[in-house]
Coordinates of N, CA and C in Angstrom, one line a residue:
M273 N -22.2 3.7 18.6 CA -21.4 5.4 17.6 C -22.6 5.7 16.8
A274 N -23.5 5.9 16.0 CA -22.7 5.8 14.9 C -23.7 7.5 14.6
D275 N -23.4 8.1 13.1 CA -24.1 9.4 13.5 C -25.7 9.3 13.1
A276 N -26.5 9.8 14.1 CA -27.6 9.1 13.7 C -29.0 9.8 12.5
A277 N -28.2 11.4 12.0 CA -28.6 11.2 11.1 C -27.0 11.3 9.2
L278 N -28.3 11.3 8.7 CA -26.9 11.4 7.4 C -26.7 12.7 6.6
A279 N -25.9 12.4 6.2 CA -25.4 13.8 5.4 C -26.2 14.5 4.3
P280 N -25.8 15.4 4.5 CA -26.8 16.4 3.3 C -26.4 15.4 1.6
L281 N -26.7 15.7 1.0 CA -26.7 14.3 0.0 C -26.2 15.8 -1.0
I282 N -24.9 15.3 -1.7 CA -23.7 16.4 -2.9 C -23.4 15.3 -4.3
G283 N -23.6 16.3 -5.1 CA -23.8 16.5 -6.2 C -21.6 15.2 -6.4
F284 N -21.8 14.0 -7.9 CA -20.9 13.6 -7.5 C -19.5 14.6 -7.9
D285 N -19.8 15.5 -8.0 CA -18.6 16.5 -8.7 C -17.6 17.7 -6.9
D286 N -18.5 17.2 -6.5 CA -18.6 17.7 -4.4 C -17.3 16.3 -4.4
F287 N -17.6 15.5 -4.7 CA -17.1 14.4 -5.0 C -15.6 14.4 -4.8
L288 N -15.6 14.1 -6.7 CA -14.5 14.7 -6.7 C -12.9 15.1 -6.7
K289 N -13.9 16.4 -5.9 CA -12.9 16.9 -4.7 C -12.7 16.8 -4.0
V290 N -13.1 16.0 -2.9 CA -12.0 15.4 -2.1 C -10.5 13.9 -2.2
D291 N -10.1 14.7 -2.1 CA -9.2 13.7 -3.4 C -7.9 12.7 -2.3
I292 N -8.8 11.0 -1.7 CA -8.3 10.6 -1.1 C -7.6 9.1 -1.3
R293 N -6.3 9.2 -1.3 CA -5.1 8.6 -1.9 C -4.7 7.2 -0.3
V294 N -4.1 6.3 -1.6 CA -3.2 5.0 -0.1 C -1.9 5.6 0.1
G295 N -1.4 5.9 0.9 CA -0.1 5.6 1.4 C 0.7 4.6 2.6
Q296 N 1.7 4.7 2.6 CA 1.8 3.8 3.4 C 2.7 4.2 4.6
I297 N 2.6 4.6 5.4 CA 2.8 4.3 7.0 C 4.5 3.6 7.2
V298 N 5.1 5.6 7.2 CA 6.9 4.5 7.3 C 6.9 4.5 8.8
K299 N 6.8 5.5 9.7 CA 6.8 6.9 11.1 C 5.9 7.1 12.0
A300 N 5.7 5.6 12.6 CA 4.4 6.2 13.9 C 5.1 6.1 14.4
E301 N 4.1 7.4 15.4 CA 5.7 7.5 17.2 C 4.7 8.1 17.7
P302 N 5.1 8.0 19.3 CA 4.5 8.1 20.6 C 3.9 10.4 19.2
F303 N 2.8 10.6 20.5 CA 2.7 12.4 20.4 C 2.1 13.0 21.3
P304 N 3.3 12.3 22.6 CA 2.9 13.4 23.8 C 1.8 13.7 23.7
E305 N 2.1 15.4 23.1 CA 1.8 16.5 22.9 C 1.2 17.0 22.7
A306 N 0.1 16.4 21.8 CA -1.5 16.2 21.3 C -2.5 16.2 22.8
R307 N -3.5 17.3 22.2 CA -4.8 16.6 23.8 C -5.5 15.6 24.0
K308 N -5.5 14.8 23.0 CA -5.9 13.5 22.6 C -4.4 12.9 22.7
P309 N -4.8 11.4 23.5 CA -4.1 10.5 22.9 C -3.6 10.6 21.6
A310 N -2.5 9.8 20.7 CA -2.4 10.5 19.3 C -1.0 9.6 19.4
Y311 N -1.0 9.5 18.1 CA 0.1 9.3 17.2 C 0.7 10.4 16.6
R312 N 2.0 10.6 16.0 CA 2.5 11.3 14.5 C 2.5 10.6 13.4
L313 N 2.6 10.8 12.7 CA 2.9 10.0 11.8 C 3.1 9.9 10.5
T314 N 4.0 9.1 9.6 CA 4.9 9.6 8.5 C 4.5 9.2 6.8
I315 N 3.6 9.3 6.2 CA 3.1 8.2 5.4 C 4.1 8.9 3.5
D316 N 4.2 7.9 3.2 CA 4.6 7.8 1.9 C 4.0 7.5 1.2
F317 N 3.3 8.3 0.2 CA 2.5 8.9 -0.8 C 3.3 8.4 -2.4
G318 N 5.2 8.4 -2.3 CA 4.5 7.7 -3.8 C 5.4 9.2 -4.0
P319 N 6.4 8.6 -5.3 CA 6.5 10.0 -5.9 C 6.2 11.8 -6.1
D320 N 5.0 11.2 -6.8 CA 3.9 12.3 -7.1 C 3.1 13.4 -6.4
I321 N 3.3 12.4 -4.9 CA 2.9 13.2 -3.6 C 4.5 13.8 -2.6
G322 N 4.9 12.9 -2.2 CA 5.7 12.6 -2.0 C 5.6 12.5 -0.1
T323 N 5.6 12.4 1.0 CA 5.8 11.9 1.4 C 5.4 13.0 3.1
K324 N 4.6 13.2 4.2 CA 3.4 14.2 4.5 C 2.8 13.2 5.8
R325 N 2.6 14.4 6.9 CA 2.3 13.9 8.2 C 1.5 14.0 8.4
S326 N 0.3 13.8 9.8 CA -0.5 12.9 9.9 C -0.5 13.1 11.6
S327 N -0.8 13.7 12.1 CA -2.0 12.8 14.0 C -2.2 12.1 13.6
A328 N -2.6 10.9 14.3 CA -3.9 9.8 14.3 C -4.6 9.7 15.1
Q329 N -6.0 9.9 16.5 CA -6.1 9.7 17.8 C -6.9 8.2 17.1
I330 N -5.2 6.9 16.8 CA -5.7 5.7 16.9 C -4.7 5.0 17.8
T331 N -4.8 5.2 19.6 CA -3.7 4.5 20.2 C -3.8 3.6 20.6
H332 N -6.0 3.3 20.2 CA -6.5 2.6 20.9 C -6.5 1.7 20.3
H333 N -6.0 1.2 19.6 CA -6.6 -0.5 18.6 C -4.8 -0.8 18.0
Y334 N -3.7 0.0 18.3 CA -2.8 0.1 16.8 C -1.1 0.2 18.6
S335 N -0.5 0.3 18.0 CA 1.0 0.8 17.7 C 2.5 1.1 17.4
C336 N 3.1 1.3 17.6 CA 3.5 2.2 16.4 C 3.7 1.0 15.7
E337 N 4.4 0.1 16.8 CA 5.0 -0.8 15.9 C 3.4 -1.3 15.0
Q338 N 3.6 -1.4 15.2 CA 1.3 -2.2 14.2 C 1.1 -1.9 12.9
L339 N 1.4 -0.4 13.0 CA 1.3 0.7 11.6 C 2.6 0.9 10.8
E340 N 4.5 0.8 11.6 CA 4.6 1.0 10.4 C 4.4 -0.7 9.3
G341 N 4.7 0.4 8.0 CA 4.7 -0.8 6.7 C 3.2 -1.1 6.4
R342 N 2.0 0.5 6.8 CA 0.7 -0.2 7.4 C 0.6 1.1 5.4
K343 N -0.4 0.0 4.9 CA -1.5 0.8 4.2 C -2.2 1.9 4.6
V344 N -3.0 3.1 4.3 CA -3.7 3.5 4.8 C -4.2 4.2 4.0
A345 N -5.9 4.8 4.4 CA -6.7 6.1 2.6 C -6.4 7.7 4.2
A346 N -5.6 7.5 3.2 CA -6.3 9.9 3.4 C -6.2 10.7 2.4
V347 N -7.1 12.1 3.1 CA -7.4 12.7 2.3 C -6.0 13.7 2.2
V348 N -5.7 13.8 0.9 CA -4.5 15.0 0.8 C -4.9 16.1 0.2
N349 N -5.9 16.3 0.2 CA -5.4 18.0 -0.6 C -6.8 18.5 0.3
F350 N -6.7 19.2 2.4 CA -6.9 19.7 2.9 C -5.7 20.5 2.9
P351 N -6.4 21.2 3.3 CA -5.1 22.6 4.2 C -4.4 22.2 4.8
P352 N -3.0 22.6 5.3 CA -2.2 21.9 6.0 C -3.0 22.1 7.5
R353 N -3.4 21.6 8.6 CA -3.7 22.7 9.9 C -2.5 21.9 11.3
Q354 N -2.4 23.1 12.3 CA -1.4 23.4 13.2 C -2.2 21.9 14.5
I355 N -2.1 20.8 14.9 CA -2.4 20.1 15.4 C -1.3 20.2 16.9
G356 N -0.8 21.2 18.0 CA -0.2 20.6 18.8 C 1.3 21.9 18.7
P357 N 2.7 20.8 18.3 CA 3.5 22.1 17.9 C 3.6 21.2 16.5
M358 N 2.6 20.2 15.6 CA 2.6 20.1 14.6 C 2.2 20.3 13.3
M359 N 3.0 20.3 12.5 CA 1.7 20.6 11.4 C 1.4 19.4 9.9
S360 N 0.3 18.9 10.4 CA -0.1 17.8 10.0 C -0.9 18.0 8.6
E361 N 0.3 16.6 7.8 CA -0.4 17.6 6.3 C -1.6 16.8 5.7
V362 N -2.1 15.9 6.1 CA -2.8 14.9 5.8 C -4.2 14.9 6.6
L363 N -5.5 14.1 6.0 CA -6.0 13.7 7.3 C -6.1 11.9 7.3
T364 N -5.8 10.9 8.3 CA -5.5 10.3 7.4 C -7.4 8.8 7.9
L365 N -7.9 8.4 7.7 CA -9.2 8.2 7.8 C -8.9 6.5 8.5
G366 N -10.7 6.5 9.0 CA -10.9 5.8 10.0 C -12.3 6.1 10.3
F367 N -12.9 4.7 11.1 CA -14.2 4.6 11.1 C -14.7 4.1 12.6
P368 N -15.3 4.7 13.6 CA -15.2 4.9 15.6 C -16.2 2.9 14.8
D369 N -15.5 2.8 16.7 CA -15.8 1.0 17.2 C -17.2 1.6 17.6
A370 N -17.9 0.4 18.0 CA -19.1 0.9 19.1 C -18.7 2.2 20.4
E371 N -17.4 1.9 20.4 CA -16.7 2.7 21.9 C -16.7 3.8 21.5
G372 N -16.1 4.0 20.1 CA -16.1 4.9 20.0 C -14.6 5.4 19.1
H373 N -14.2 4.0 19.4 CA -12.5 4.3 19.5 C -12.3 4.5 17.5
V374 N -11.4 5.0 17.3 CA -10.8 4.7 16.0 C -9.5 3.4 14.8
V375 N -10.7 2.8 13.8 CA -10.4 2.3 13.3 C -10.2 2.6 11.6
L376 N -8.7 1.7 11.7 CA -8.4 2.8 9.9 C -9.1 2.0 9.3
V377 N -9.3 2.9 8.3 CA -9.5 2.9 6.8 C -8.3 2.5 6.7
G378 N -8.1 1.4 5.5 CA -6.7 0.0 4.8 C -7.7 -0.5 4.2
V379 N -6.2 -0.8 3.1 CA -6.7 -2.1 2.1 C -6.3 -2.8 2.5
D380 N -6.7 -4.2 1.4 CA -6.7 -5.4 1.7 C -6.2 -6.3 0.7
R381 N -5.5 -5.4 -0.4 CA -4.9 -5.8 -1.2 C -3.2 -4.6 -1.5
D382 N -2.7 -5.5 -2.1 CA -0.8 -4.9 -2.3 C -1.4 -4.0 -3.2
L383 N -1.2 -2.3 -3.2 CA -1.4 -1.5 -3.9 C -0.5 -0.5 -4.6
P384 N -0.4 -0.4 -5.5 CA 0.7 1.0 -5.8 C 0.5 2.2 -4.9
L385 N 0.8 3.0 -4.3 CA 1.7 4.1 -3.5 C 0.3 5.1 -4.7
S386 N -0.4 5.9 -3.6 CA -1.4 7.5 -4.4 C -2.2 7.0 -5.0
G387 N -1.8 5.6 -5.7 CA -3.8 5.5 -6.2 C -5.1 5.9 -5.2
R388 N -5.4 6.6 -6.7 CA -6.7 7.2 -5.8 C -8.5 6.6 -5.4
L389 N -8.5 7.1 -4.5 CA -10.2 6.3 -4.3 C -11.2 6.8 -5.6
F390 N -12.1 6.3 -5.8 CA -12.8 6.3 -6.3 C -14.8 5.9 -6.7

């Protein structure tokens, strides 16, 4: 299910505009009001950024219990977006598997919260 075409080339300065940070999921709960199956996530990005909320369509591969305590990558500088009755403040990142279900981007080491992707 990979995209056939690459996105247009961008300059490095454009990449630097996207602020991707590591956070830790402190709460995951069902989000039945979402149009597609999703969870409401509360993610801690440390004292400088704080705790933010995100809607994530990750119900195929993950349960709420599996998510709590997990470190994830998220874009923290998009404007908030209304998703059903909640305001999603960050975009939690993932890749599609062969069937198009989201697999989270994560880290394989214990990192301090709010570390920025480079």
